[in-house]
Coordinates of C-alpha atoms and ligand atoms in Angstrom, one line a residue:
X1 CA 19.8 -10.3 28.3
X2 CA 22.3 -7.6 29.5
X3 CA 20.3 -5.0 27.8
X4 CA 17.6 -6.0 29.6
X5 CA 15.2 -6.7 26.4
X6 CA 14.1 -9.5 28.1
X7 CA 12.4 -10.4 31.4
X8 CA 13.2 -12.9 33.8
X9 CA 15.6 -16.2 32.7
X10 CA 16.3 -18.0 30.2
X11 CA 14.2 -20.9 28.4
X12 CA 13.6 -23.8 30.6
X13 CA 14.6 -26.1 26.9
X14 CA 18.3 -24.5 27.5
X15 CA 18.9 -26.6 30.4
X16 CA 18.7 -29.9 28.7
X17 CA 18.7 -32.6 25.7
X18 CA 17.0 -34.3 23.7
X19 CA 12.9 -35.3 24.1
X20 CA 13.0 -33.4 26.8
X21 CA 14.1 -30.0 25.6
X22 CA 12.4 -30.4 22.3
X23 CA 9.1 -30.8 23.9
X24 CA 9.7 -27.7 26.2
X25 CA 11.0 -25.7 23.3
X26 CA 7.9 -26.9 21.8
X27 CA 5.7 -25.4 24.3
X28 CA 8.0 -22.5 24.4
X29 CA 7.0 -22.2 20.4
X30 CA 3.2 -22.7 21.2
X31 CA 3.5 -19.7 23.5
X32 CA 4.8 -17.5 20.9
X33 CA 2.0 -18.4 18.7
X34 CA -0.7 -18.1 21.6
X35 CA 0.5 -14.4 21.9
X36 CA 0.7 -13.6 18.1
X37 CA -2.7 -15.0 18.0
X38 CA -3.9 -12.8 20.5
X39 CA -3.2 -9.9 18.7
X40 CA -4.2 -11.7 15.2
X41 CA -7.7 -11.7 16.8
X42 CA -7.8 -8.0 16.7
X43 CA -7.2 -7.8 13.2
X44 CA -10.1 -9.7 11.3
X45 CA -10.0 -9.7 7.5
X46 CA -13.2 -8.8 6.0
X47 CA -14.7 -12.3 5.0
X48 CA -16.0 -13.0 8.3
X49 CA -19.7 -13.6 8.6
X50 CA -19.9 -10.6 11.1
X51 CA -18.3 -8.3 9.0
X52 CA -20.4 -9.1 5.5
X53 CA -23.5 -8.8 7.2
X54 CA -22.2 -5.2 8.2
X55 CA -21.5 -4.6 5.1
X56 CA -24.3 -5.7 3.5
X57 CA -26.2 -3.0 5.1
X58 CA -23.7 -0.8 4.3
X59 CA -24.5 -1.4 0.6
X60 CA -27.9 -1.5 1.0
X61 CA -27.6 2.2 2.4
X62 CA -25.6 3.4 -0.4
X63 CA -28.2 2.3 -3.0
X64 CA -31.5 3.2 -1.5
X65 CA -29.6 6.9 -1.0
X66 CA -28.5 6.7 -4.9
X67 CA -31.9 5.5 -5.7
X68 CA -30.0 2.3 -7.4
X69 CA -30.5 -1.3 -7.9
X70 CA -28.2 -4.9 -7.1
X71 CA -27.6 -4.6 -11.0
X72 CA -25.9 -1.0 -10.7
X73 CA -23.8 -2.2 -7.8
X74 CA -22.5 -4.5 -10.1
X75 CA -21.4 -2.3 -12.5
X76 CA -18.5 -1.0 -12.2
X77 CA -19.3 2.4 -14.5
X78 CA -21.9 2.9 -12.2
X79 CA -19.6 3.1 -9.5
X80 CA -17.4 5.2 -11.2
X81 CA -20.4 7.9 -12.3
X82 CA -21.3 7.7 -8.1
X83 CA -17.8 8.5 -6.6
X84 CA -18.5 10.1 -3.7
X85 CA -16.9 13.7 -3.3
X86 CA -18.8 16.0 -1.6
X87 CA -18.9 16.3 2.9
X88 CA -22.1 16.7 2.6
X89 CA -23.0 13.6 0.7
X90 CA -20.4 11.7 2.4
X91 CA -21.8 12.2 6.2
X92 CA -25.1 10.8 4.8
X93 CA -23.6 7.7 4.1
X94 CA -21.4 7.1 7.2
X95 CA -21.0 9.4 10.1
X96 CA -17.9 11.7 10.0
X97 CA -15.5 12.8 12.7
X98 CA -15.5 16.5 13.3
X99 CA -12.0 16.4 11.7
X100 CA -13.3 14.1 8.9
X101 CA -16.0 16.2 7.7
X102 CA -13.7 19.4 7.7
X103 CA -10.8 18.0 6.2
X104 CA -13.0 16.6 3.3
X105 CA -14.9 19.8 3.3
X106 CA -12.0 21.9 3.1
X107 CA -10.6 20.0 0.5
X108 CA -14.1 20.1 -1.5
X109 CA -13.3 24.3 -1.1
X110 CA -9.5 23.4 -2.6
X111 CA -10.1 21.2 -5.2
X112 CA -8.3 18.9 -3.8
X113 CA -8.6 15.6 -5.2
X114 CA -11.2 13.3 -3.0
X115 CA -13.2 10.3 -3.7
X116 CA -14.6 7.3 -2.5
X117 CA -16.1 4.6 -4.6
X118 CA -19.8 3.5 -3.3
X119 CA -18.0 0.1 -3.1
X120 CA -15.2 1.2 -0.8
X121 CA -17.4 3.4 1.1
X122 CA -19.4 -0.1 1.8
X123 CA -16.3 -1.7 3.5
X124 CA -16.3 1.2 5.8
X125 CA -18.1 0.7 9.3
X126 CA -21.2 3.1 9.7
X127 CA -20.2 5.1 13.1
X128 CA -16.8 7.1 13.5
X129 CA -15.5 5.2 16.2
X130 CA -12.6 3.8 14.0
X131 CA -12.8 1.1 15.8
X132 CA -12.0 -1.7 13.3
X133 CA -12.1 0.8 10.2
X134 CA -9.5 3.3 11.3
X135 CA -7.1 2.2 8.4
X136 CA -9.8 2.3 5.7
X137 CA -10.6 5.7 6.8
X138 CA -7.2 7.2 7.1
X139 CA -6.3 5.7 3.7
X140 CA -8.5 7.9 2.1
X141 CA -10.0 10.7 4.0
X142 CA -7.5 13.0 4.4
X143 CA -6.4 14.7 7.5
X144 CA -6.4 18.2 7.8
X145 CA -2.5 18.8 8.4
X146 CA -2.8 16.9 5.1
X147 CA -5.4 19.4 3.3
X148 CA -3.7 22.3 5.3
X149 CA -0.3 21.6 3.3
X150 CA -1.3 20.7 -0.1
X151 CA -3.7 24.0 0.0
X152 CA -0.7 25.7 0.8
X153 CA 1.5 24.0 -1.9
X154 CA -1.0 24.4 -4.4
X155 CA -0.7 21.0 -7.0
X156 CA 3.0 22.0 -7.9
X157 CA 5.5 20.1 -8.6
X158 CA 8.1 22.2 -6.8
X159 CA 7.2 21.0 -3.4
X160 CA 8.3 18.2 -1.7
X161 CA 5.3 16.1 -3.0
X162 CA 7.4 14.6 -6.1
X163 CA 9.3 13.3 -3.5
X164 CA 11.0 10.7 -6.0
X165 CA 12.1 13.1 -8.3
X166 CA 10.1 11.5 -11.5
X167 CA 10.0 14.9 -13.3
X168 CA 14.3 13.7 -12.9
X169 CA 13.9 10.1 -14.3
X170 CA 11.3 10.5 -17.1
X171 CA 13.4 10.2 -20.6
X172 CA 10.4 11.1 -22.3
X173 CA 6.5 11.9 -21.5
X174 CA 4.5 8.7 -19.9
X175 CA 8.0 6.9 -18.9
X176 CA 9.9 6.3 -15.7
X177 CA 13.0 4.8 -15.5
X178 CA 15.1 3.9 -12.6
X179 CA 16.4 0.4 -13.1
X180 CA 18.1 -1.4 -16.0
X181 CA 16.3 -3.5 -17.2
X182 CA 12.7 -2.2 -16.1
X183 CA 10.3 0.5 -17.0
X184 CA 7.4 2.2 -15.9
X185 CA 4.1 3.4 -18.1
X186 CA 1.8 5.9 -17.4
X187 CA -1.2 5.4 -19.3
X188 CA -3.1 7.5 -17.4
X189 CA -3.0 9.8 -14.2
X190 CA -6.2 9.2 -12.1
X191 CA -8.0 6.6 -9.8
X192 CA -11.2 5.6 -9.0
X193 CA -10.1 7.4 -5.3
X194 CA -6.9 8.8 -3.7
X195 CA -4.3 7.3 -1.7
X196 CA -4.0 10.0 0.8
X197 CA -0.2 9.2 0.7
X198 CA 0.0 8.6 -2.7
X199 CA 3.6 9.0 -4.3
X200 CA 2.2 10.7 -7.4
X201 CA -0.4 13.0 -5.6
X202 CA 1.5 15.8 -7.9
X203 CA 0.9 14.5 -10.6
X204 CA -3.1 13.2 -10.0
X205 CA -5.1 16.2 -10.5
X206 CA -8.5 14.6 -9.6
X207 CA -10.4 11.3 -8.9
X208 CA -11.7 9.4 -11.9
X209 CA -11.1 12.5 -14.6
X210 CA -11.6 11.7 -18.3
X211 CA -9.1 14.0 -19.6
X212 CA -6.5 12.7 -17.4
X213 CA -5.6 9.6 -20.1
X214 CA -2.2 10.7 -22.3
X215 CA -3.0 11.3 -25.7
X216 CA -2.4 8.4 -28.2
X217 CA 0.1 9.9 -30.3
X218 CA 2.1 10.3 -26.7
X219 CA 1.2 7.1 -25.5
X220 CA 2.1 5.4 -28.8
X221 CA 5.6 7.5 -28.3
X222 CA 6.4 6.2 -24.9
X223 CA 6.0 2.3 -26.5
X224 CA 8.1 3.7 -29.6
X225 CA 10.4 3.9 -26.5
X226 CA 10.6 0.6 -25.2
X227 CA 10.9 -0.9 -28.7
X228 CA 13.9 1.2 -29.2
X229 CA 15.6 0.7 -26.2
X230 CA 15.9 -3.6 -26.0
X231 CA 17.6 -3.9 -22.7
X232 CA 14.4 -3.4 -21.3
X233 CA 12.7 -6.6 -20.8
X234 CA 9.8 -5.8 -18.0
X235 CA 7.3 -3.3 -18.3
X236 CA 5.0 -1.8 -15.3
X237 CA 1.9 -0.3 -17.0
X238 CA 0.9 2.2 -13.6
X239 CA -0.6 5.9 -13.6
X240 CA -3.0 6.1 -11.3
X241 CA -4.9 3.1 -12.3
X242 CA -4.9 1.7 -15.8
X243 CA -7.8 -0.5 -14.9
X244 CA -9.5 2.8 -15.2
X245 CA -8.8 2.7 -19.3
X246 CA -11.7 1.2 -21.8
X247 CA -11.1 -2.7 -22.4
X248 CA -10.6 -1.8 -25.4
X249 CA -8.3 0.9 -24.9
X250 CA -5.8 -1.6 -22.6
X251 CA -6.4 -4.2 -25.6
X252 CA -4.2 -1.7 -27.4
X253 CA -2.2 -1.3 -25.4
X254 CA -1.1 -5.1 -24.0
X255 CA -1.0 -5.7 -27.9
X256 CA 1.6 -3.1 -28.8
X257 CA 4.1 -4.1 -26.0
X258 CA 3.2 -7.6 -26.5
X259 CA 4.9 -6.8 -29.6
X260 CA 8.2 -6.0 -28.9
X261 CA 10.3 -9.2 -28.4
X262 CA 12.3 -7.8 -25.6
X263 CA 9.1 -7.6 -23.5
X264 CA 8.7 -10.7 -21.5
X265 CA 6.9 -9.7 -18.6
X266 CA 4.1 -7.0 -18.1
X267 CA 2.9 -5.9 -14.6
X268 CA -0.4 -3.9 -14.5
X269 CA -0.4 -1.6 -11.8
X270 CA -3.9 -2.1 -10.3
X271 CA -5.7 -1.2 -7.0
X272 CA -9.4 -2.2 -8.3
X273 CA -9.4 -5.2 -7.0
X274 CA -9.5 -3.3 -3.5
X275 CA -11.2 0.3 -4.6
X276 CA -13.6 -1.7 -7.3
X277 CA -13.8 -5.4 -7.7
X278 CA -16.5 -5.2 -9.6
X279 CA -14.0 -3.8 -12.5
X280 CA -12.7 -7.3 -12.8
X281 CA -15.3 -8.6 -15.6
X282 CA -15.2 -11.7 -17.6
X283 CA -14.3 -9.7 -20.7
X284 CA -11.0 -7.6 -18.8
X285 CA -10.2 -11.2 -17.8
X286 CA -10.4 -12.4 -20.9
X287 CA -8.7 -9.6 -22.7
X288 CA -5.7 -9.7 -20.5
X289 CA -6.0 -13.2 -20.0
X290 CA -4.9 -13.6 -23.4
X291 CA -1.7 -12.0 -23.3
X292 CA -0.5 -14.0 -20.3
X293 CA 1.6 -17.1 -22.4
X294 CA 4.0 -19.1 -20.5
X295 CA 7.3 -19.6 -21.9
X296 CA 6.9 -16.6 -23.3
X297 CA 5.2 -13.2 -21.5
X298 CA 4.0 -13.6 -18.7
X299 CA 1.4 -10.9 -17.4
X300 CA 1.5 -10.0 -13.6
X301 CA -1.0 -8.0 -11.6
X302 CA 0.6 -5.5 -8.8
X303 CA -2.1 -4.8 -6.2
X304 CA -1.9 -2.7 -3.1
X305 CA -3.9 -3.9 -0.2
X306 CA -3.2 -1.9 3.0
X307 CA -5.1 -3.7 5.7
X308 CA -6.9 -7.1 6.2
X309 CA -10.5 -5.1 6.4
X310 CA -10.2 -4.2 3.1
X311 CA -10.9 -7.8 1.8
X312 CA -14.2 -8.9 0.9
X313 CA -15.9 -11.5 -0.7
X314 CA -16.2 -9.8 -3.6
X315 CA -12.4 -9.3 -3.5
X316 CA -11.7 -12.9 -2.9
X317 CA -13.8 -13.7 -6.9
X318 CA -11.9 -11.2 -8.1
X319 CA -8.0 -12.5 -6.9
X320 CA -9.6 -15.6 -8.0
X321 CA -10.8 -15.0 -11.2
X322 CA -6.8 -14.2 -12.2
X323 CA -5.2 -16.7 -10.8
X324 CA -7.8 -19.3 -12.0
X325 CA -6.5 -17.7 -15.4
X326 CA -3.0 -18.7 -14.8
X327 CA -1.9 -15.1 -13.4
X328 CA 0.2 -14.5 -10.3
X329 CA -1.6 -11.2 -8.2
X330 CA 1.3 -9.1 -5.8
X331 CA 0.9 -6.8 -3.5
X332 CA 2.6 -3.7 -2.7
X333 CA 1.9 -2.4 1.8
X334 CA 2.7 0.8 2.5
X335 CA 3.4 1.1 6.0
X336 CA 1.7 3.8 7.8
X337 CA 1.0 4.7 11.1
X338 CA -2.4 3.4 10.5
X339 CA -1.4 -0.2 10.1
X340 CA 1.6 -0.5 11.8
X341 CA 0.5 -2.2 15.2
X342 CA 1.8 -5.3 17.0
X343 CA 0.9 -8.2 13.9
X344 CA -1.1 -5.8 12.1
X345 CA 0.8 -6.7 8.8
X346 CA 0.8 -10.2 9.8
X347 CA -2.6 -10.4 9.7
X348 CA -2.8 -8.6 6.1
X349 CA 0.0 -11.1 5.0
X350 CA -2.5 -14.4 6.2
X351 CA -5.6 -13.0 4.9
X352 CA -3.8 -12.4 1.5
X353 CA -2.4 -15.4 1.0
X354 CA -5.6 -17.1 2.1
X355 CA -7.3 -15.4 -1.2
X356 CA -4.6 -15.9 -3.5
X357 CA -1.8 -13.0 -3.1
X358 CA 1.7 -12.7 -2.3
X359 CA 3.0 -10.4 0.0
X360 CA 6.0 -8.8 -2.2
X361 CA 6.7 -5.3 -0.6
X362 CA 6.5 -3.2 2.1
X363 CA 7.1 0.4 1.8
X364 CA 8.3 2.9 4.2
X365 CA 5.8 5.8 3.8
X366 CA 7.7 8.4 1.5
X367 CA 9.1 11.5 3.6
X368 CA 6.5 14.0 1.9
X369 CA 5.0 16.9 4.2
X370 CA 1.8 16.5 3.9
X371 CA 2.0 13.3 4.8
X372 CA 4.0 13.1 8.2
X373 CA 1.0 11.9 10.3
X374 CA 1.2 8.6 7.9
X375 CA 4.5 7.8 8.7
X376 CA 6.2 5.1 10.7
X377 CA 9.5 4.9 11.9
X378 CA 12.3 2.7 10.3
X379 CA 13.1 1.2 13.4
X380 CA 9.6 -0.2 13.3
X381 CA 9.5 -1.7 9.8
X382 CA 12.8 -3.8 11.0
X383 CA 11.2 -4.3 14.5
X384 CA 8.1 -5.5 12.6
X385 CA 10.3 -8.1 10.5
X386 CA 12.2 -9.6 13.0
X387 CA 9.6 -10.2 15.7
X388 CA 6.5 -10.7 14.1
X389 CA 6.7 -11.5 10.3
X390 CA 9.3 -14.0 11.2
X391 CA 7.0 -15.8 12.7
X392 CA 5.0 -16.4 10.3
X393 CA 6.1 -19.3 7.3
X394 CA 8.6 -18.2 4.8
X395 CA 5.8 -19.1 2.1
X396 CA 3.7 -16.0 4.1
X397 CA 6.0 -13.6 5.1
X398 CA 7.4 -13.1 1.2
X399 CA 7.6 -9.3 1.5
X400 CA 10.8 -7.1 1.4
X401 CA 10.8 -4.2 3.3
X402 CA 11.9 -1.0 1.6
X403 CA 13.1 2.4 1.6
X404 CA 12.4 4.5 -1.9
X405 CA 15.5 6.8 -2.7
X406 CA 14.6 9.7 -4.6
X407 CA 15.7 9.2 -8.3
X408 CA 17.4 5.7 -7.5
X409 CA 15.0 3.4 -6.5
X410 CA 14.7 0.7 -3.9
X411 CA 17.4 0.4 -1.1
X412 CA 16.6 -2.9 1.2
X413 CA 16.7 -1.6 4.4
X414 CA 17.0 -5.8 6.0
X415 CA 20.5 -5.0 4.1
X416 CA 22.2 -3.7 6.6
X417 CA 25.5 -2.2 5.1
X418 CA 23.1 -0.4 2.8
X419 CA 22.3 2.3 5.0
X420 CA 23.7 3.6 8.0
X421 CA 22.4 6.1 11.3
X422 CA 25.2 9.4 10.7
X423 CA 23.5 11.4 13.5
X424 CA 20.7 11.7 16.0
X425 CA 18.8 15.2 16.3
X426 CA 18.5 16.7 19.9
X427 CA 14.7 16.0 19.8
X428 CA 16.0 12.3 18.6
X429 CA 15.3 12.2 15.3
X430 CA 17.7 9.8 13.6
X431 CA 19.4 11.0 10.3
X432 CA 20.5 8.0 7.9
X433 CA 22.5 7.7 5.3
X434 CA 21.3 5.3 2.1
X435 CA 23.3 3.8 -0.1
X436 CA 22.0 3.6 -3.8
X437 CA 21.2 -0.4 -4.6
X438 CA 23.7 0.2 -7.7
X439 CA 26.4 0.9 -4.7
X440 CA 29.6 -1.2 -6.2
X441 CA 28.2 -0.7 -9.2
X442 CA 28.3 2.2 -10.6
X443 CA 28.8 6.6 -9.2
X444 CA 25.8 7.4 -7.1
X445 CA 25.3 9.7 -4.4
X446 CA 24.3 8.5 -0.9
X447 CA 21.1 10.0 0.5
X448 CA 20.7 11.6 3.6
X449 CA 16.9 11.3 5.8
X450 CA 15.8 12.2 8.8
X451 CA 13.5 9.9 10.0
X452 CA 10.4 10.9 12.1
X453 CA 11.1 10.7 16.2
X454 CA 10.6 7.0 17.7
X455 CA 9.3 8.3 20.8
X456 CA 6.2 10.9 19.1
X457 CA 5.5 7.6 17.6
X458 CA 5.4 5.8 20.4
X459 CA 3.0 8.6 22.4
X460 CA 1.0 8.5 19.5
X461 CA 0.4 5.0 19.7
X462 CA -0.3 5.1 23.3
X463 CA -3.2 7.5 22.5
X464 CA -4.7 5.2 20.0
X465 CA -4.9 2.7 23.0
X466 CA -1.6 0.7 22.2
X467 CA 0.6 -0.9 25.3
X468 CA 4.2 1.0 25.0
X469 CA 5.7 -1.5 26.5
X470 CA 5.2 -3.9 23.2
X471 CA 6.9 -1.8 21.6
X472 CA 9.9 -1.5 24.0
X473 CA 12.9 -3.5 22.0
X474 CA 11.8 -0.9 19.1
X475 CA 14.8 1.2 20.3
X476 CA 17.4 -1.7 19.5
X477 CA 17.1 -1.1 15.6
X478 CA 18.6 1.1 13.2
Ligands
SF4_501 S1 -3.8 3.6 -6.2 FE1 -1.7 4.2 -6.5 S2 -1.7 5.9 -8.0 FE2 -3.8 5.6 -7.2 S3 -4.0 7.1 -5.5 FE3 -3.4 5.1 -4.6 S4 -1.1 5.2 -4.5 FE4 -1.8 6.8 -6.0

């Protein structure tokens, strides 16, 4: 109250006992959820009848231009030979902003990976106003700051784009390692479409590419790896996306780590059920299915959703399909500027667990370049958990919130003593200092960021329509 965070007095419910204070606390309560709801309302997942009649269209669209059929849309090969690259193409199928179409264009003349899947593209609304779409959009059509700075870095690895150093924790070709007792796989380095903040854009040199699969002798290597090093018990198969391998092909594979005794749990590292549902077939279920034995191994399935548009029906048979095969499906948020309004999150976290997935982290968006439109400040991420996810169940709001340090890992930034503000910049930039989560453990170094400026943020906001004063107590955290 002295800081003046808050208006006017305090809580009728203060002033007494009993009935009476519980039942004013309790309308105190229903006025908290009032408001979230308010905001909830602007944030509709993708099931609602409105929305699949949109899209419905949409699809319809998409096929007559492709000259295609109901039975192609259900394929998911088809999808993948239809991955829509081109400017040109893509303003046929949904109008582009005059940035949009430039960006894309520009990164068309670059070779700079692009994509959307004829599936996704369906999920996207037909005119540009980004009204209800704008995180779908900005998740993959990249910005032209964004095309501007990778044309400039070329696809090097020298660049700030590796910004987690993998090229420093890889002990040999396919593997990652940054924690004891886990490890990551990289089957192979593409997706069905691009991230535009992916964390491994330096590595993925185009959307769905044949020849971007590592070999089998290196592939069989990497496992000759994990069998020979036993402390590892949990294995994260990743890449890009290793849905994108044959059935047969990931057969192999789950059957070679399955193997080793030390493996007990193996995540796949999967964004089809968001890019490509239609990937999910009775046979990959079956396959994978199969592997899943409790007691013994358990098989997981990592997802990244990034806003509640991006659910659909065909989504929700997918998330089911697992589960109803005994498999737990997490998701990973990255936080971006493009999802990071008042209960934005809160509304992904409801529709998620609603269709059968449990919020597990949210990332701060990595402090690359060519990405600095995307991110969000830290002070929002802790804003976000304290007065929004909080008030939401503890079986919803299941998520961690996280900073990645380069080479180490994950530093929990709810954990205060594990970072710490060491300086503020004169255009108020705050610099922090991380601790490695192996602080007290063993030698690491701290890292030192520089966060982007709380009050650009905020402007920027304000131009996308947001009330600044919502956002007011943001300057309280650190
Ligand atoms: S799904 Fe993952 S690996 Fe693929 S582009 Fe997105 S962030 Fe990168």
């Amino acid at each position: 109250r002295k800081t003046d965070v808050y208006e006017g007095r305090l809580p009728l419910y203060t002033e007494y006992e009993g009935r009476k204070a519980a039942r004013l606390r309790s309308e105190e309560l229903s006025g908290m959820a009032e408001r979230m709801q308010q905001f909830l309302d602007l944030y509709p997942s993708g099931l609602s009848e409105e929305t699949e009649e949109k899209r419905n269209i949409n699809k319809l669209r998409i096929l007559e231009y492709f000259g295609a059929d109901e039975t192609d849309w259900e394929d998911w090969n088809w999808h993948l030979r239809h991955v829509v690259r081109k400017a040109k193409i893509l303003d046929k199928l949904i109008k582009l902003t005059d940035e949009e179409y430039q960006a894309v264009e520009l990164a068309n003349e670059h070779e700079i990976p692009f994509g959307i899947t004829p599936y996704y593209l369906s999920l996207i609304d037909f005119e540009s106003h980004r009204e209800k779409d704008y995180a779908l959009r900005a998740q993959v059509i990249p910005t032209l700051h964004y095309v501007n700075k990778i044309k400039d870095f070329g696809i090097d690895a020298n660049t700030s784009m590796d910004f987690m150093l993998e090229r420093d924790t890889s002990p040999i070709e396919g593997i990652t390692r940054r924690y004891p007792k886990i490890v990551i796989i990289k089957p192979i380095l593409t997706c069905p479409q691009i991230c535009v903040y992916c964390q491994r854009n330096w590595q993925i040199k185009d959307v769905y590419s044949a020849d971007a699969a590592i070999s089998a002798d290196k592939l069989e290597q990497a496992v000759q790896w994990i069998k020979k090093t036993p402390e590892i018990n949990e294995v994260l198969i990743t890449g890009g996306d290793p849905l994108l391998l044959s059935d047969e092909k990931i057969e192999k594979l789950l059957e070679r780590l399955s193997a080793i005794d030390h493996v007990v749990r193996i995540r796949i590292g999967t964004r089809m059920l968001v890019t490509l549902p239609q990937r999910i077939t009775d046979s990959l279920l079956r396959i994978i299915s199969r592997f899943n034995v409790p007691g013994k191994r358990e098989v997981i399935i990592m997802t990244h959703f990034e806003h509640s548009y991006e659910i659909s029906s065909q989504t929700l048979n997918a998330v089911q399909k697992f589960r109803q095969n005994g498999m737990e499906i997490y998701n990973q948020l990255v936080y971006t500027f493009y999802n990071s309004k008042r209960f934005e999150a809160v509304a992904l976290r409801l529709a998620l667990r609603s269709i059968g997935v449990t919020p597990y982290y949210t990332f701060n968006t990595k402090g690359k370049d060519e990405t600095y439109e995307y991110r969000v400040p830290i002070p929002r991420l802790l804003q976000e958990q304290q007065e929004e996810a909080r008030l939401l169940p503890g079986t919803v709001r299941t998520d961690e919130i996280v900073f990645n340090v380069p080479k180490l890992g994950k530093n929990y930034l709810r954990a205060g003593q594990h970072h710490d503000v060491i300086s503020i910049l004169p255009d108020g930039r705050r610099v922090y200092e991380f601790h490695p989560w192996e602080k007290k453990i063993s030698q690491a170094d701290t890292y030192i960021y520089t966060d982007v400026s709380i009050y650009d943020y905020l402007e920027r906001l304000q131009k996308s329509g947001e009330k600044i004063s919502d956002y007011k107590t943001i300057w309280y955290y650190y």
